[in-house]
Each structure stands twice: as structure tokens, then as C-alpha cells.
């Protein structure tokens, strides 16, 4: 099947080289061809960027006239557009601008949009470093859709919908998660409502046959997909999914795609697309961080002599939201984690009820494993059912079906006040409006996960705050991982320091104990074993602490049983685990540990090739990197 798919992909590239290239070149306006030719010359990167800045609205107005090639005419250009209405002078089609200005009500571009849209409209490849919550989705969608219309002007008319085919896809957007892909597709559909462009999504966790039937029936011009599902479709000869006339390719959250192991799929997808030297396409790669593996990906996907690195993060700006207060709460035991969590939720939601000037309490609670998300959401559900909490709770994690995850995301997004228990599937790119609190439990699997989770609040210049509940065995690793970030110790939660063995239980501990009686033992047992997956030190201490949580916090007579083989794999045969081999128990089904570990990047820096004219080396030096010690005024943690 794989070899057959590759042969088919090679055929696509061949067909594109013979029939598509002349047509696509003929459709590019003359003035734009003149400017593009400047970008494709063997000019150093600095000069290319200079020429790109000089291209102006005057050149766009004159795109139906012949260009005499005089660079001086371009030098008289005006500044880049900062309002969406100004893009009309740069040739952006009225049907796209109607959707943005009239339907969505957008007037001014965000800084990220202005810095990205202007160079992208010139057709050059783009590598952009941009944080989430800055309007970057529109920043890459608009130039992409405009390029598709430029190559085939008939797509601007509603009549083009009738001729759409599944084997003639013109644009592809790749996203690392199902939720983000669906969100991008929704945004794209709003943008194309006055055109004939047809948008489809292809994501894992949904029924492939239903998606294919819809795409084959309605056709597709823009495909928004996760890498795994798109690769599956392109490799399947019976899918009818092809892109011989591909105009543009976008990789959103590129660092996250590599982080979760999609590098192989990205390579296979690229081989199934038309050869970019024979059918020219625009590639835009957007990433919140630019580590070495993203630079390596850029080398393989963008045109080295016709790309621009767009830095949207100012030199003096931290990758984290400096204006978002960040609190760390060391808890003395895992038995204090959920009591502290619900004390915090109750206290913060009560504040907003008492003070109407505050935004309604809306929080995302992040755990490192699927099993802990399930336990947290079950405790939240039981609290609400027992009238211990007023606000609704939702849950998103990898074991839920795509329909369940989509429904939970939509309900939380539309809720005025709510709590969402989540794994990292919502940490990147997802737009949940008006989130006031991000609460993280335990040390995140890496520094960037902490930053991206925190980025769910304080979006679009709104208020927000971050909280980190830290069990005792994880404090040392957190100090190393999060050094330089503006975390301040917070001692305001009484539940955090409770000694659960000292006598009468405080309110939130007693509540957690009572609620645990109605929670299925499988959920509690899975949460217990999942925690070991991310703990690399103090593991025997962790066994004792979790045993205390199980017996005193849940009211169990003994800790959850585990098999000797599981204990051996964990290196804990001689610990105080409750090792039992009788009965059929699959304690090792914890794919939750995979959520915690993830795929780690190499710690090595990109080689410092200062004498080279390699534009990718220059990009690596210009990229803004958040690393330990890079925070402004924040050195060794005091917690």
C-alpha cells in the first residue's frame, strides 16, 4: 500500500509539472510577478527583506499594467497596511474583505497580522514566530485564500462551489490537534462565505468514511487536517483526495507537531504533494517557539532564496505573559491536591459573585495524565451533583471520542462561567474566550507546555492569572524546569499544608473523602498508577505519599493493587507498593504516561554559523527563545 501510494504521489507531481504550472503562472498578476522575481534572485536575506518592505499599495493598484523592472519605482512605496480595508489596495479580493470588515467587524489588524499578512501577500514563503492569542490564524488564512483566488479567479464567485472536487485541493492547513484543526476550519468558513471556496476538515478520531463521502459530494478547495489523517488519505488510492494544483501549504503550531512525533508524517505528506520546483506553492510555517528541529523542518519545506522570517515577538518581550500573575502553591502531599484545587475554585468564583466588576470565573485545570483528568472531572461532577459547586464542569482528554471532545469544547467556549478539566490537547492554539484562570497540577512535562497552557488566559489584552499546585516530590524538578519565570509562592490556601493524619479532617478534605466513596475504583486506581509515569526521582517517597492518599484520602483499606511485573518495570519491587498478582488486572494500560513524557527535544543549540550566509542560520539567531534564566529579573526560584 505504501509503495503504491508513493507511485501515485510521483504521478501527481508529474502531472502538475506538465499541466498546472503554465496555467498558475499565467494567472499571477504581472506586477506581482515582477516583485516575486526580485525575491527569487540570489539576493542575501537582508536585501530580500528590504525589497519586501518596499513593495506598496501603488504597485498593487498598477498590477494590471506592465512593470518596467525599475526598482526605483518600488522604492517609493508607502508603509505596510495596518487596517484590513487598506488591503484592497494590495489586491486582496473584495469578497474576502467583506467577510472580515462587514461580517466579522474587524477594522485594525493586530501587530502579528500586520507583520505577517503584508509580506505573505507578496507570495514569498513565510516562517513566523508568533504567540497564540494574537490573531495569527487570520494572519495566515487571508494570504493563503487570496493566493488561491489569484491562481484561479473563478474561485471568488459562489458558482465555483458547484465545480469543487475532492481531487483538486488548492490549499492545505496542518494542525497538531483535532480541536485546533476544527477551530481553524470554522474560521476559514467564515472567511470564504462570499466566495466559492469550499472548506473541509480531516482529523483523527472521526469516522473516515463519513468525512470522505462529504468531501467527495461537496468537493474541497481548502483542507484543514491533522498530519496523521491527511497522510492516511493521501496514501489511500481509493480516497480520491489529491492536490495537483496546490497553491499554498500552512503548518500551524509547527513546534507542537514535531513535539508529538509528526515529523515522519510531514515528510510523507510532502512527498505526496506536487514538486515545489515544478508547481510553485507558498509555504507558511507558524510556530510559537523556534527550536532547532523547527529550523530543520523549515530547511526542508520552504524556499531558501524566497522566504522571509517574520518575528512578531519584540526583543524585550518575554514569551510568557509578564502581566499575568503566576502563583505556585507547594502542597505537602498528593492528598492535599484536590482539596486545594476545589478550595481555590470556590474562593475565586465567590469573588466574582460578590464583585460584579470582575469577569465571571472561568478556569482550565491542566493535569499531566488522562487518568487524572478523568478523576478531576468526576470529582467536579460529584461536587455539582451534591450542590457543593454551582458552576458547570467539562472534560477534554485523549480517551474521549472526537464528538465528545468537540461538544465539551463548544459548551465550555460558550459558557459564561465554568471549569474545564483537560490534558495538553487544549494547551495550544485553542481559543476559549474570557478564561480568567489557568490552574496546573504537578510539574508540566516541559517548559513550553507550561507556557502554552498559561497562554489560554490573558488573551487579547484581557485579565487573567495562573496557578500551579506542586506536590512535594516534584518541587526540585519544577525549580530547574521553570527557572526564570515570574512564579511567586502563594500560601493563601489552607488545604495545601494539612496533615491528613493529624486528626479531624478540614472541610475540603472531608468533602474529597466523602465524594471518593462514589467514584469507581478503576478511576482512582488508574490515577494512582499514572502519576508514576512522570516521576523520575523520589519514587519510593512517592509510593508512600500516594499510599497515604489512597488510605486516608479515599478511605480505602489498602492502596490499589499492582502486579509484580508492573512494579519491576517501574523499578519499585522493593518499595511499599501493594503488589498482588492474583486476578486479571491490567495496570500497565497507562498510556497516560505517554501524555506526560511526550517526545523530548534535544537540548543542543543550533550551530552558531556566524560566518555563513545561510538564511536559516540567521533565522535561528533572530528567533526569540524562552529558556531558563531568560526571564527579566527572575533568577533562582524562592519557592
PDB file of N, CA, C and O in Angstrom, residues 307-378:
ATOM      1  N   UNK A 307      12.169  33.274   0.999  1.00  0.00           N
ATOM      2  CA  UNK A 307      11.378  33.194   2.224  1.00  0.00           C
ATOM      3  C   UNK A 307      11.758  34.348   3.125  1.00  0.00           C
ATOM      4  O   UNK A 307      12.828  34.936   3.008  1.00  0.00           O
ATOM      5  N   UNK A 308      10.837  34.658   4.032  1.00  0.00           N
ATOM      6  CA  UNK A 308      11.083  35.732   4.988  1.00  0.00           C
ATOM      7  C   UNK A 308      10.760  35.235   6.387  1.00  0.00           C
ATOM      8  O   UNK A 308       9.721  34.610   6.614  1.00  0.00           O
ATOM      9  N   UNK A 309      11.669  35.480   7.315  1.00  0.00           N
ATOM     10  CA  UNK A 309      11.413  35.158   8.715  1.00  0.00           C
ATOM     11  C   UNK A 309      10.713  36.355   9.351  1.00  0.00           C
ATOM     12  O   UNK A 309      11.246  37.467   9.370  1.00  0.00           O
ATOM     13  N   UNK A 310       9.508  36.139   9.846  1.00  0.00           N
ATOM     14  CA  UNK A 310       8.706  37.204  10.435  1.00  0.00           C
ATOM     15  C   UNK A 310       8.725  37.046  11.947  1.00  0.00           C
ATOM     16  O   UNK A 310       8.170  36.082  12.493  1.00  0.00           O
ATOM     17  N   UNK A 311       9.387  37.952  12.612  1.00  0.00           N
ATOM     18  CA  UNK A 311       9.470  37.919  14.072  1.00  0.00           C
ATOM     19  C   UNK A 311       8.413  38.860  14.642  1.00  0.00           C
ATOM     20  O   UNK A 311       8.487  40.075  14.482  1.00  0.00           O
ATOM     21  N   UNK A 312       7.396  38.309  15.279  1.00  0.00           N
ATOM     22  CA  UNK A 312       6.317  39.131  15.828  1.00  0.00           C
ATOM     23  C   UNK A 312       6.473  39.368  17.321  1.00  0.00           C
ATOM     24  O   UNK A 312       5.641  40.034  17.925  1.00  0.00           O
ATOM     25  N   UNK A 313       7.531  38.800  17.907  1.00  0.00           N
ATOM     26  CA  UNK A 313       7.754  38.962  19.344  1.00  0.00           C
ATOM     27  C   UNK A 313       8.897  39.946  19.538  1.00  0.00           C
ATOM     28  O   UNK A 313      10.013  39.720  19.063  1.00  0.00           O
ATOM     29  N   UNK A 314       8.637  41.036  20.221  1.00  0.00           N
ATOM     30  CA  UNK A 314       9.632  42.088  20.388  1.00  0.00           C
ATOM     31  C   UNK A 314      10.826  41.580  21.187  1.00  0.00           C
ATOM     32  O   UNK A 314      10.717  40.648  21.998  1.00  0.00           O
ATOM     33  N   UNK A 315      11.968  42.219  20.979  1.00  0.00           N
ATOM     34  CA  UNK A 315      13.209  41.813  21.628  1.00  0.00           C
ATOM     35  C   UNK A 315      13.084  41.843  23.147  1.00  0.00           C
ATOM     36  O   UNK A 315      13.607  40.994  23.843  1.00  0.00           O
ATOM     37  N   UNK A 316      12.352  42.835  23.657  1.00  0.00           N
ATOM     38  CA  UNK A 316      12.235  42.977  25.109  1.00  0.00           C
ATOM     39  C   UNK A 316      10.984  42.318  25.674  1.00  0.00           C
ATOM     40  O   UNK A 316      10.593  42.563  26.791  1.00  0.00           O
ATOM     41  N   UNK A 317      10.349  41.473  24.865  1.00  0.00           N
ATOM     42  CA  UNK A 317       9.100  40.828  25.289  1.00  0.00           C
ATOM     43  C   UNK A 317       9.355  39.373  25.634  1.00  0.00           C
ATOM     44  O   UNK A 317       9.983  38.638  24.874  1.00  0.00           O
ATOM     45  N   UNK A 318       8.870  38.952  26.794  1.00  0.00           N
ATOM     46  CA  UNK A 318       9.004  37.556  27.188  1.00  0.00           C
ATOM     47  C   UNK A 318       7.987  36.716  26.440  1.00  0.00           C
ATOM     48  O   UNK A 318       6.909  37.192  26.079  1.00  0.00           O
ATOM     49  N   UNK A 319       8.311  35.443  26.216  1.00  0.00           N
ATOM     50  CA  UNK A 319       7.356  34.551  25.564  1.00  0.00           C
ATOM     51  C   UNK A 319       6.164  34.264  26.461  1.00  0.00           C
ATOM     52  O   UNK A 319       5.115  33.854  26.010  1.00  0.00           O
ATOM     53  N   UNK A 320       6.319  34.404  27.755  1.00  0.00           N
ATOM     54  CA  UNK A 320       5.189  34.267  28.671  1.00  0.00           C
ATOM     55  C   UNK A 320       4.524  35.623  28.825  1.00  0.00           C
ATOM     56  O   UNK A 320       5.085  36.664  28.512  1.00  0.00           O
ATOM     57  N   UNK A 321       3.300  35.611  29.360  1.00  0.00           N
ATOM     58  CA  UNK A 321       2.586  36.861  29.569  1.00  0.00           C
ATOM     59  C   UNK A 321       3.070  37.461  30.893  1.00  0.00           C
ATOM     60  O   UNK A 321       2.627  37.050  31.948  1.00  0.00           O
ATOM     61  N   UNK A 322       3.967  38.444  30.813  1.00  0.00           N
ATOM     62  CA  UNK A 322       4.502  39.044  32.033  1.00  0.00           C
ATOM     63  C   UNK A 322       3.414  39.681  32.879  1.00  0.00           C
ATOM     64  O   UNK A 322       3.528  39.758  34.098  1.00  0.00           O
ATOM     65  N   UNK A 323       2.358  40.162  32.240  1.00  0.00           N
ATOM     66  CA  UNK A 323       1.317  40.845  33.003  1.00  0.00           C
ATOM     67  C   UNK A 323       0.357  39.872  33.669  1.00  0.00           C
ATOM     68  O   UNK A 323      -0.523  40.298  34.423  1.00  0.00           O
ATOM     69  N   UNK A 324       0.491  38.568  33.399  1.00  0.00           N
ATOM     70  CA  UNK A 324      -0.380  37.576  34.033  1.00  0.00           C
ATOM     71  C   UNK A 324       0.264  37.129  35.346  1.00  0.00           C
ATOM     72  O   UNK A 324       1.329  36.517  35.335  1.00  0.00           O
ATOM     73  N   UNK A 325      -0.349  37.423  36.492  1.00  0.00           N
ATOM     74  CA  UNK A 325       0.198  36.954  37.767  1.00  0.00           C
ATOM     75  C   UNK A 325       0.273  35.420  37.778  1.00  0.00           C
ATOM     76  O   UNK A 325      -0.655  34.744  37.335  1.00  0.00           O
ATOM     77  N   UNK A 326       1.378  34.900  38.280  1.00  0.00           N
ATOM     78  CA  UNK A 326       1.588  33.452  38.302  1.00  0.00           C
ATOM     79  C   UNK A 326       1.936  33.019  39.721  1.00  0.00           C
ATOM     80  O   UNK A 326       2.934  33.461  40.280  1.00  0.00           O
ATOM     81  N   UNK A 327       1.103  32.152  40.279  1.00  0.00           N
ATOM     82  CA  UNK A 327       1.246  31.707  41.661  1.00  0.00           C
ATOM     83  C   UNK A 327       1.629  30.228  41.687  1.00  0.00           C
ATOM     84  O   UNK A 327       1.054  29.423  40.959  1.00  0.00           O
ATOM     85  N   UNK A 328       2.557  29.875  42.567  1.00  0.00           N
ATOM     86  CA  UNK A 328       2.857  28.468  42.796  1.00  0.00           C
ATOM     87  C   UNK A 328       2.497  28.131  44.237  1.00  0.00           C
ATOM     88  O   UNK A 328       2.823  28.888  45.168  1.00  0.00           O
ATOM     89  N   UNK A 329       1.792  27.029  44.410  1.00  0.00           N
ATOM     90  CA  UNK A 329       1.355  26.588  45.731  1.00  0.00           C
ATOM     91  C   UNK A 329       1.967  25.223  46.020  1.00  0.00           C
ATOM     92  O   UNK A 329       1.488  24.205  45.508  1.00  0.00           O
ATOM     93  N   UNK A 330       3.039  25.151  46.805  1.00  0.00           N
ATOM     94  CA  UNK A 330       3.565  23.844  47.209  1.00  0.00           C
ATOM     95  C   UNK A 330       2.580  23.166  48.157  1.00  0.00           C
ATOM     96  O   UNK A 330       2.151  23.768  49.154  1.00  0.00           O
ATOM     97  N   UNK A 331       2.175  21.956  47.824  1.00  0.00           N
ATOM     98  CA  UNK A 331       1.279  21.194  48.706  1.00  0.00           C
ATOM     99  C   UNK A 331       2.091  20.092  49.386  1.00  0.00           C
ATOM    100  O   UNK A 331       3.000  19.532  48.774  1.00  0.00           O
ATOM    101  N   UNK A 332       1.786  19.810  50.622  1.00  0.00           N
ATOM    102  CA  UNK A 332       2.629  18.910  51.412  1.00  0.00           C
ATOM    103  C   UNK A 332       2.419  17.441  51.075  1.00  0.00           C
ATOM    104  O   UNK A 332       3.206  16.594  51.490  1.00  0.00           O
ATOM    105  N   UNK A 333       1.353  17.112  50.316  1.00  0.00           N
ATOM    106  CA  UNK A 333       1.068  15.722  49.965  1.00  0.00           C
ATOM    107  C   UNK A 333       0.092  15.693  48.796  1.00  0.00           C
ATOM    108  O   UNK A 333      -0.669  16.653  48.578  1.00  0.00           O
ATOM    109  N   UNK A 334       0.112  14.590  48.026  1.00  0.00           N
ATOM    110  CA  UNK A 334      -0.890  14.423  46.976  1.00  0.00           C
ATOM    111  C   UNK A 334      -2.303  14.409  47.556  1.00  0.00           C
ATOM    112  O   UNK A 334      -3.262  14.760  46.872  1.00  0.00           O
ATOM    113  N   UNK A 335      -2.434  14.036  48.810  1.00  0.00           N
ATOM    114  CA  UNK A 335      -3.763  14.021  49.438  1.00  0.00           C
ATOM    115  C   UNK A 335      -4.319  15.428  49.601  1.00  0.00           C
ATOM    116  O   UNK A 335      -5.518  15.605  49.851  1.00  0.00           O
ATOM    117  N   UNK A 336      -3.462  16.458  49.435  1.00  0.00           N
ATOM    118  CA  UNK A 336      -3.918  17.848  49.557  1.00  0.00           C
ATOM    119  C   UNK A 336      -4.210  18.501  48.208  1.00  0.00           C
ATOM    120  O   UNK A 336      -4.688  19.640  48.168  1.00  0.00           O
ATOM    121  N   UNK A 337      -3.900  17.803  47.109  1.00  0.00           N
ATOM    122  CA  UNK A 337      -4.015  18.437  45.787  1.00  0.00           C
ATOM    123  C   UNK A 337      -5.464  18.789  45.457  1.00  0.00           C
ATOM    124  O   UNK A 337      -5.788  19.942  45.140  1.00  0.00           O
ATOM    125  N   UNK A 338      -6.364  17.825  45.506  1.00  0.00           N
ATOM    126  CA  UNK A 338      -7.748  18.110  45.110  1.00  0.00           C
ATOM    127  C   UNK A 338      -8.476  18.981  46.139  1.00  0.00           C
ATOM    128  O   UNK A 338      -9.250  19.870  45.736  1.00  0.00           O
ATOM    129  N   UNK A 339      -8.266  18.807  47.452  1.00  0.00           N
ATOM    130  CA  UNK A 339      -8.846  19.781  48.380  1.00  0.00           C
ATOM    131  C   UNK A 339      -8.367  21.207  48.110  1.00  0.00           C
ATOM    132  O   UNK A 339      -9.165  22.153  48.150  1.00  0.00           O
ATOM    133  N   UNK A 340      -7.077  21.378  47.809  1.00  0.00           N
ATOM    134  CA  UNK A 340      -6.561  22.723  47.499  1.00  0.00           C
ATOM    135  C   UNK A 340      -7.175  23.253  46.207  1.00  0.00           C
ATOM    136  O   UNK A 340      -7.508  24.445  46.099  1.00  0.00           O
ATOM    137  N   UNK A 341      -7.316  22.382  45.209  1.00  0.00           N
ATOM    138  CA  UNK A 341      -7.892  22.785  43.932  1.00  0.00           C
ATOM    139  C   UNK A 341      -9.315  23.300  44.110  1.00  0.00           C
ATOM    140  O   UNK A 341      -9.674  24.377  43.601  1.00  0.00           O
ATOM    141  N   UNK A 342     -10.138  22.566  44.854  1.00  0.00           N
ATOM    142  CA  UNK A 342     -11.536  22.976  44.988  1.00  0.00           C
ATOM    143  C   UNK A 342     -11.691  24.141  45.967  1.00  0.00           C
ATOM    144  O   UNK A 342     -12.624  24.940  45.835  1.00  0.00           O
ATOM    145  N   UNK A 343     -10.764  24.279  46.917  1.00  0.00           N
ATOM    146  CA  UNK A 343     -10.756  25.491  47.747  1.00  0.00           C
ATOM    147  C   UNK A 343     -10.485  26.712  46.876  1.00  0.00           C
ATOM    148  O   UNK A 343     -11.146  27.755  47.012  1.00  0.00           O
ATOM    149  N   UNK A 344      -9.530  26.590  45.972  1.00  0.00           N
ATOM    150  CA  UNK A 344      -9.200  27.698  45.068  1.00  0.00           C
ATOM    151  C   UNK A 344     -10.370  28.030  44.157  1.00  0.00           C
ATOM    152  O   UNK A 344     -10.722  29.210  43.975  1.00  0.00           O
ATOM    153  N   UNK A 345     -10.998  27.014  43.556  1.00  0.00           N
ATOM    154  CA  UNK A 345     -12.128  27.244  42.656  1.00  0.00           C
ATOM    155  C   UNK A 345     -13.273  27.933  43.384  1.00  0.00           C
ATOM    156  O   UNK A 345     -13.851  28.913  42.885  1.00  0.00           O
ATOM    157  N   UNK A 346     -13.603  27.446  44.580  1.00  0.00           N
ATOM    158  CA  UNK A 346     -14.709  28.046  45.339  1.00  0.00           C
ATOM    159  C   UNK A 346     -14.406  29.484  45.737  1.00  0.00           C
ATOM    160  O   UNK A 346     -15.265  30.367  45.653  1.00  0.00           O
ATOM    161  N   UNK A 347     -13.183  29.721  46.164  1.00  0.00           N
ATOM    162  CA  UNK A 347     -12.816  31.073  46.611  1.00  0.00           C
ATOM    163  C   UNK A 347     -12.839  32.071  45.451  1.00  0.00           C
ATOM    164  O   UNK A 347     -13.398  33.166  45.576  1.00  0.00           O
ATOM    165  N   UNK A 348     -12.246  31.695  44.320  1.00  0.00           N
ATOM    166  CA  UNK A 348     -12.164  32.615  43.186  1.00  0.00           C
ATOM    167  C   UNK A 348     -13.525  32.843  42.538  1.00  0.00           C
ATOM    168  O   UNK A 348     -13.821  33.950  42.085  1.00  0.00           O
ATOM    169  N   UNK A 349     -14.365  31.812  42.466  1.00  0.00           N
ATOM    170  CA  UNK A 349     -15.698  32.008  41.887  1.00  0.00           C
ATOM    171  C   UNK A 349     -16.577  32.847  42.806  1.00  0.00           C
ATOM    172  O   UNK A 349     -17.415  33.628  42.341  1.00  0.00           O
ATOM    173  N   UNK A 350     -16.368  32.714  44.131  1.00  0.00           N
ATOM    174  CA  UNK A 350     -17.136  33.535  45.075  1.00  0.00           C
ATOM    175  C   UNK A 350     -16.777  35.020  44.925  1.00  0.00           C
ATOM    176  O   UNK A 350     -17.636  35.899  45.041  1.00  0.00           O
ATOM    177  N   UNK A 351     -15.510  35.300  44.645  1.00  0.00           N
ATOM    178  CA  UNK A 351     -15.082  36.695  44.451  1.00  0.00           C
ATOM    179  C   UNK A 351     -15.859  37.352  43.327  1.00  0.00           C
ATOM    180  O   UNK A 351     -16.289  38.510  43.432  1.00  0.00           O
ATOM    181  N   UNK A 352     -16.029  36.636  42.229  1.00  0.00           N
ATOM    182  CA  UNK A 352     -16.704  37.238  41.073  1.00  0.00           C
ATOM    183  C   UNK A 352     -18.200  37.406  41.319  1.00  0.00           C
ATOM    184  O   UNK A 352     -18.821  38.295  40.734  1.00  0.00           O
ATOM    185  N   UNK A 353     -18.768  36.564  42.161  1.00  0.00           N
ATOM    186  CA  UNK A 353     -20.193  36.744  42.502  1.00  0.00           C
ATOM    187  C   UNK A 353     -20.390  37.958  43.399  1.00  0.00           C
ATOM    188  O   UNK A 353     -21.403  38.650  43.303  1.00  0.00           O
ATOM    189  N   UNK A 354     -19.414  38.211  44.263  1.00  0.00           N
ATOM    190  CA  UNK A 354     -19.530  39.329  45.201  1.00  0.00           C
ATOM    191  C   UNK A 354     -19.173  40.660  44.554  1.00  0.00           C
ATOM    192  O   UNK A 354     -19.698  41.704  44.935  1.00  0.00           O
ATOM    193  N   UNK A 355     -18.258  40.638  43.583  1.00  0.00           N
ATOM    194  CA  UNK A 355     -17.817  41.860  42.923  1.00  0.00           C
ATOM    195  C   UNK A 355     -18.170  41.778  41.439  1.00  0.00           C
ATOM    196  O   UNK A 355     -17.486  41.130  40.655  1.00  0.00           O
ATOM    197  N   UNK A 356     -19.236  42.448  41.047  1.00  0.00           N
ATOM    198  CA  UNK A 356     -19.739  42.366  39.676  1.00  0.00           C
ATOM    199  C   UNK A 356     -18.810  43.041  38.667  1.00  0.00           C
ATOM    200  O   UNK A 356     -18.981  42.864  37.455  1.00  0.00           O
ATOM    201  N   UNK A 357     -17.839  43.811  39.157  1.00  0.00           N
ATOM    202  CA  UNK A 357     -16.906  44.438  38.226  1.00  0.00           C
ATOM    203  C   UNK A 357     -15.870  43.441  37.699  1.00  0.00           C
ATOM    204  O   UNK A 357     -15.180  43.723  36.715  1.00  0.00           O
ATOM    205  N   UNK A 358     -15.751  42.278  38.355  1.00  0.00           N
ATOM    206  CA  UNK A 358     -14.810  41.258  37.925  1.00  0.00           C
ATOM    207  C   UNK A 358     -15.429  40.379  36.843  1.00  0.00           C
ATOM    208  O   UNK A 358     -16.649  40.174  36.802  1.00  0.00           O
ATOM    209  N   UNK A 359     -14.588  39.864  35.958  1.00  0.00           N
ATOM    210  CA  UNK A 359     -15.056  38.910  34.950  1.00  0.00           C
ATOM    211  C   UNK A 359     -15.548  37.633  35.628  1.00  0.00           C
ATOM    212  O   UNK A 359     -14.980  37.199  36.641  1.00  0.00           O
ATOM    213  N   UNK A 360     -16.594  36.986  35.087  1.00  0.00           N
ATOM    214  CA  UNK A 360     -17.043  35.710  35.668  1.00  0.00           C
ATOM    215  C   UNK A 360     -15.909  34.682  35.687  1.00  0.00           C
ATOM    216  O   UNK A 360     -15.101  34.629  34.762  1.00  0.00           O
ATOM    217  N   UNK A 361     -15.865  33.898  36.744  1.00  0.00           N
ATOM    218  CA  UNK A 361     -14.806  32.905  36.915  1.00  0.00           C
ATOM    219  C   UNK A 361     -14.920  31.835  35.836  1.00  0.00           C
ATOM    220  O   UNK A 361     -15.945  31.186  35.660  1.00  0.00           O
ATOM    221  N   UNK A 362     -13.838  31.653  35.078  1.00  0.00           N
ATOM    222  CA  UNK A 362     -13.798  30.650  34.016  1.00  0.00           C
ATOM    223  C   UNK A 362     -12.387  30.075  33.995  1.00  0.00           C
ATOM    224  O   UNK A 362     -11.420  30.797  33.720  1.00  0.00           O
ATOM    225  N   UNK A 363     -12.251  28.787  34.295  1.00  0.00           N
ATOM    226  CA  UNK A 363     -10.926  28.208  34.523  1.00  0.00           C
ATOM    227  C   UNK A 363     -10.713  26.951  33.699  1.00  0.00           C
ATOM    228  O   UNK A 363     -11.647  26.192  33.430  1.00  0.00           O
ATOM    229  N   UNK A 364      -9.440  26.753  33.309  1.00  0.00           N
ATOM    230  CA  UNK A 364      -8.999  25.474  32.750  1.00  0.00           C
ATOM    231  C   UNK A 364      -8.026  24.864  33.742  1.00  0.00           C
ATOM    232  O   UNK A 364      -7.080  25.522  34.185  1.00  0.00           O
ATOM    233  N   UNK A 365      -8.262  23.605  34.117  1.00  0.00           N
ATOM    234  CA  UNK A 365      -7.392  22.871  35.042  1.00  0.00           C
ATOM    235  C   UNK A 365      -6.643  21.823  34.233  1.00  0.00           C
ATOM    236  O   UNK A 365      -7.259  20.932  33.637  1.00  0.00           O
ATOM    237  N   UNK A 366      -5.312  21.931  34.194  1.00  0.00           N
ATOM    238  CA  UNK A 366      -4.484  21.014  33.410  1.00  0.00           C
ATOM    239  C   UNK A 366      -3.840  19.958  34.305  1.00  0.00           C
ATOM    240  O   UNK A 366      -3.235  20.276  35.335  1.00  0.00           O
ATOM    241  N   UNK A 367      -3.973  18.703  33.881  1.00  0.00           N
ATOM    242  CA  UNK A 367      -3.276  17.579  34.504  1.00  0.00           C
ATOM    243  C   UNK A 367      -2.336  16.958  33.472  1.00  0.00           C
ATOM    244  O   UNK A 367      -2.512  17.130  32.266  1.00  0.00           O
ATOM    245  N   UNK A 368      -1.371  16.187  33.968  1.00  0.00           N
ATOM    246  CA  UNK A 368      -0.381  15.580  33.068  1.00  0.00           C
ATOM    247  C   UNK A 368      -0.827  14.246  32.493  1.00  0.00           C
ATOM    248  O   UNK A 368      -0.203  13.755  31.546  1.00  0.00           O
ATOM    249  N   UNK A 369      -1.844  13.621  33.061  1.00  0.00           N
ATOM    250  CA  UNK A 369      -2.278  12.314  32.566  1.00  0.00           C
ATOM    251  C   UNK A 369      -3.784  12.291  32.333  1.00  0.00           C
ATOM    252  O   UNK A 369      -4.549  13.013  32.979  1.00  0.00           O
ATOM    253  N   UNK A 370      -4.176  11.436  31.421  1.00  0.00           N
ATOM    254  CA  UNK A 370      -5.601  11.274  31.120  1.00  0.00           C
ATOM    255  C   UNK A 370      -6.362  10.789  32.347  1.00  0.00           C
ATOM    256  O   UNK A 370      -7.491  11.230  32.600  1.00  0.00           O
ATOM    257  N   UNK A 371      -5.761   9.888  33.115  1.00  0.00           N
ATOM    258  CA  UNK A 371      -6.438   9.330  34.287  1.00  0.00           C
ATOM    259  C   UNK A 371      -6.718  10.407  35.333  1.00  0.00           C
ATOM    260  O   UNK A 371      -7.768  10.396  35.994  1.00  0.00           O
ATOM    261  N   UNK A 372      -5.802  11.343  35.521  1.00  0.00           N
ATOM    262  CA  UNK A 372      -6.035  12.424  36.484  1.00  0.00           C
ATOM    263  C   UNK A 372      -7.101  13.391  35.973  1.00  0.00           C
ATOM    264  O   UNK A 372      -7.881  13.931  36.767  1.00  0.00           O
ATOM    265  N   UNK A 373      -7.157  13.617  34.668  1.00  0.00           N
ATOM    266  CA  UNK A 373      -8.239  14.433  34.106  1.00  0.00           C
ATOM    267  C   UNK A 373      -9.579  13.765  34.403  1.00  0.00           C
ATOM    268  O   UNK A 373     -10.544  14.428  34.809  1.00  0.00           O
ATOM    269  N   UNK A 374      -9.637  12.462  34.198  1.00  0.00           N
ATOM    270  CA  UNK A 374     -10.889  11.728  34.450  1.00  0.00           C
ATOM    271  C   UNK A 374     -11.284  11.820  35.914  1.00  0.00           C
ATOM    272  O   UNK A 374     -12.463  12.026  36.241  1.00  0.00           O
ATOM    273  N   UNK A 375     -10.301  11.684  36.814  1.00  0.00           N
ATOM    274  CA  UNK A 375     -10.608  11.776  38.251  1.00  0.00           C
ATOM    275  C   UNK A 375     -11.066  13.188  38.611  1.00  0.00           C
ATOM    276  O   UNK A 375     -12.056  13.361  39.337  1.00  0.00           O
ATOM    277  N   UNK A 376     -10.354  14.206  38.116  1.00  0.00           N
ATOM    278  CA  UNK A 376     -10.740  15.573  38.421  1.00  0.00           C
ATOM    279  C   UNK A 376     -12.141  15.903  37.936  1.00  0.00           C
ATOM    280  O   UNK A 376     -12.928  16.528  38.655  1.00  0.00           O
ATOM    281  N   UNK A 377     -12.463  15.486  36.719  1.00  0.00           N
ATOM    282  CA  UNK A 377     -13.798  15.778  36.180  1.00  0.00           C
ATOM    283  C   UNK A 377     -14.882  15.018  36.932  1.00  0.00           C
ATOM    284  O   UNK A 377     -15.980  15.540  37.124  1.00  0.00           O
ATOM    285  N   UNK A 378     -14.569  13.795  37.387  1.00  0.00           N
ATOM    286  CA  UNK A 378     -15.556  13.030  38.159  1.00  0.00           C
ATOM    287  C   UNK A 378     -15.807  13.684  39.511  1.00  0.00           C
ATOM    288  O   UNK A 378     -16.951  13.772  39.970  1.00  0.00           O
TER     289      UNK A 378
END
